[in-house]
Amino acid sequence: MASDLETMRRRLAGRMEALERLRHLSAQVVGATSLQRLTEVALAGLQPEVGATRAILGAARPGGELVLRALAGFPDSGVADDIVKADAEIRHVLPVGSLRAGQVVGLADLDEVGTSTALHELVGKMGVRSLALVPLLSRGRFLGLLALCWTQRHPLDREQEALLGLAGNQIAGALEAALRLEEAERAAGEARAVFYAIADVGAFVMPGDAI
């Protein structure tokens, strides 16, 4: 009985420590100024918890399709081009329904997942054996996906799955803010371009001339 209580106490203490680290992660991702930095910070914060060594961030377009936005932890950043080329095949195998419902999906062994030859080759080139697909939702809206990667077989346990779900909520808020900032910067750039174009036209118009 005493040993059972001690085991429960240790598990509870471990969960409390993990939650404290999640609070620290939340503060870090909020301060990320780009999607690349957000991905790097998320991976650094989650690696001690679940052991993942690589991460992929996809953001959802208004139509809902995912677009690759950042990678972290990959020795060869060139795999980004390979991922983009395999976009259609990747979307075909993603469990979109589960992700939009906010469910973390673990793929413990990609060798056991039925995929095309092209995807099998892509996985080999990426050096990835296992994946955890973490949906990023804000106020019920699907914003994107963080895929955590392991180079070895890694089945998620329930605690890890729950922790990744909580982390996903925090990362989603930071992703939403980063996307808003991107849009604001894009709009400001377009406004500056229009302003300078008008100014250039005005410079060639003589007083009294009609434009």
C-alpha atoms as one frame of an Amber mdcrd trajectory, in Angstrom:
protein
   0.000   0.000   0.000   2.768   2.404   0.968   4.639   1.668  -2.272   1.470
   2.339  -4.295   1.031   5.714  -2.599   4.670   6.581  -3.249   4.263   5.686
  -6.926   1.165   7.890  -7.167   2.989  10.715  -5.402   5.888  10.520  -7.848
   3.578  10.480 -10.846   1.680  13.500  -9.539   4.932  15.340  -8.875   6.097
  14.509 -12.394   2.872  15.838 -13.890   3.127  19.054 -11.889   6.695  19.557
 -13.083   5.628  18.928 -16.670   2.832  21.505 -16.352   5.307  24.018 -14.981
   7.560  23.420 -17.966   4.550  23.877 -20.241   3.912  27.271 -18.667   7.519
  28.151 -19.444   7.036  26.938 -23.029   3.936  29.125 -23.336   5.950  32.212
 -22.413   8.620  31.305 -24.950   6.341  30.658 -27.920   4.445  33.894 -27.296
   7.736  35.736 -27.727   8.551  34.033 -31.051   8.752  36.647 -33.805   8.593
  34.298 -36.804   7.149  30.920 -37.721  10.673  29.519 -37.967  11.487  30.691
 -34.457   8.143  29.393 -33.189   8.935  25.915 -34.556  12.417  25.932 -33.033
  11.142  27.040 -29.620   8.308  24.484 -29.644  10.722  21.657 -30.452  13.218
  22.769 -27.801  10.464  22.914 -25.199   8.871  19.574 -26.053  12.005  17.533
 -26.681  12.728  16.990 -22.947   9.118  15.866 -22.439   8.613  13.429 -25.315
  12.049  12.956 -26.889  11.230  14.247 -30.377  14.261  15.574 -32.250  12.677
  17.203 -35.304   9.586  19.250 -36.057   7.542  20.387 -39.044   5.078  23.286
 -38.942   2.226  23.545 -41.415  -0.230  26.443 -41.523  -3.732  26.211 -42.933
  -4.786  28.450 -45.807  -8.291  29.992 -45.795  -9.486  27.016 -47.835  -8.161
  24.619 -45.206  -5.239  23.038 -47.062  -1.966  22.827 -45.166   1.155  24.620
 -46.363   4.663  23.882 -45.104   5.982  26.912 -43.222   8.993  25.814 -41.155
  11.299  22.938 -40.190  13.455  22.478 -37.109  16.056  19.890 -36.170  16.625
  18.432 -39.647  20.298  18.124 -40.626  19.394  18.845 -44.261  16.986  21.749
 -44.763  16.664  20.630 -48.387  14.029  18.098 -47.316  11.605  21.048 -47.318
  11.565  20.944 -51.130  10.903  17.205 -51.069   8.005  17.692 -48.647   6.469
  20.373 -50.866   6.775  18.142 -53.939   4.955  15.325 -52.107   2.199  17.661
 -50.868  -0.692  15.931 -52.622   0.306  12.472 -51.401   0.888  13.699 -47.852
  -2.555  15.302 -47.698  -4.083  12.055 -48.916  -2.819  10.121 -45.869  -3.294
  12.793 -43.186  -6.106  12.000 -40.703  -7.679  15.416 -41.296 -10.939  14.620
 -39.516  -9.202  13.653 -36.275  -6.888  16.661 -36.445  -9.717  19.132 -37.016
 -11.454  17.579 -34.020  -8.393  18.462 -31.922  -7.062  14.935 -31.513  -3.325
  14.286 -31.259  -2.456  11.440 -33.626   0.570   9.248 -32.996   2.166   7.157
 -35.748   4.501   4.909 -33.795   6.136   3.202 -36.763   5.927   4.720 -40.234
   7.188   1.458 -41.722   3.865  -0.073 -40.721   1.776   2.695 -42.299   0.536
   1.992 -45.794   2.052   4.687 -48.013   3.097   5.102 -51.617   6.630   4.396
 -52.777   7.282   8.142 -53.063   6.224   8.776 -49.454   8.255   5.814 -48.251
  11.311   7.273 -49.954  10.588  10.714 -48.500  10.372   9.297 -44.975  13.694
   7.538 -45.497  15.329  10.732 -46.759  13.995  12.662 -43.760  15.391  10.044
 -41.385  12.078   9.810 -39.528  10.610   6.634 -37.999   7.749   7.970 -35.848
   5.443  10.985 -35.898   3.099  12.765 -33.534   0.635  15.036 -35.325  -0.381
  17.873 -33.003  -3.362  19.928 -34.231  -3.221  23.683 -33.653  -6.696  25.088
 -33.043  -7.772  28.471 -31.736 -11.385  29.104 -30.723 -12.407  26.023 -32.676
 -10.630  27.115 -35.869  -8.008  24.822 -37.378  -4.879  26.946 -37.857  -2.301
  24.323 -38.651  -0.326  21.314 -37.574   2.897  20.654 -35.679   4.426  17.304
 -36.606   6.969  16.058 -34.075   9.425  13.477 -35.382  11.528  10.691 -33.899
  14.336   8.838 -35.636  13.402   5.663 -33.735  10.111   3.893 -33.107   8.165
   5.833 -30.479   4.620   4.966 -29.390   2.971   7.787 -27.446   1.627   6.990
 -24.006  -1.498   8.667 -22.654   0.390  11.223 -20.597   2.486  12.309 -23.565
  -0.605  12.545 -25.742  -2.370  14.714 -23.162   0.704  16.899 -22.711   1.014
  17.440 -26.466  -2.653  18.391 -26.604  -2.084  21.096 -23.977   1.073  22.267
 -25.718  -0.811  22.450 -29.005  -3.305  24.878 -27.474  -0.483  27.182 -26.400
   1.389  26.950 -29.693  -1.842  27.637 -31.604  -2.235  30.995 -29.867   1.319
  31.954 -30.808   0.765  30.747 -34.384  -2.368  32.855 -34.710  -0.493  35.940
 -33.485   2.436  35.261 -35.839   0.108  34.855 -38.822  -1.656  38.121 -37.957
   1.725  39.858 -37.796   2.674  38.399 -41.175  -0.561  39.667 -42.693  -0.081
  43.136 -41.185   3.467  43.327 -42.542   2.268  42.163 -45.966  -0.496  44.793
 -46.027   1.959  47.489 -44.946   4.363  46.456 -47.704   1.618  46.631 -50.317
   0.553  50.072 -49.041   4.143  51.337 -49.282   4.442  49.984 -52.827   1.263
  51.817 -53.873   2.443  55.027 -52.193   5.806  54.975 -53.961   4.162  54.132
 -57.299   1.895  57.166 -56.969   4.858  59.295 -55.918   6.830  58.150 -58.966
   3.959  59.022 -61.294   3.607  62.422 -59.662   7.293  63.157 -60.163   6.850
  62.930 -63.946   3.760  65.133 -64.113   4.447  68.816 -64.787   2.418  71.470
 -62.999  -0.822  72.025 -64.836  -0.666  68.665 -66.637  -3.492  66.157 -66.226
  -2.666  62.630 -65.078
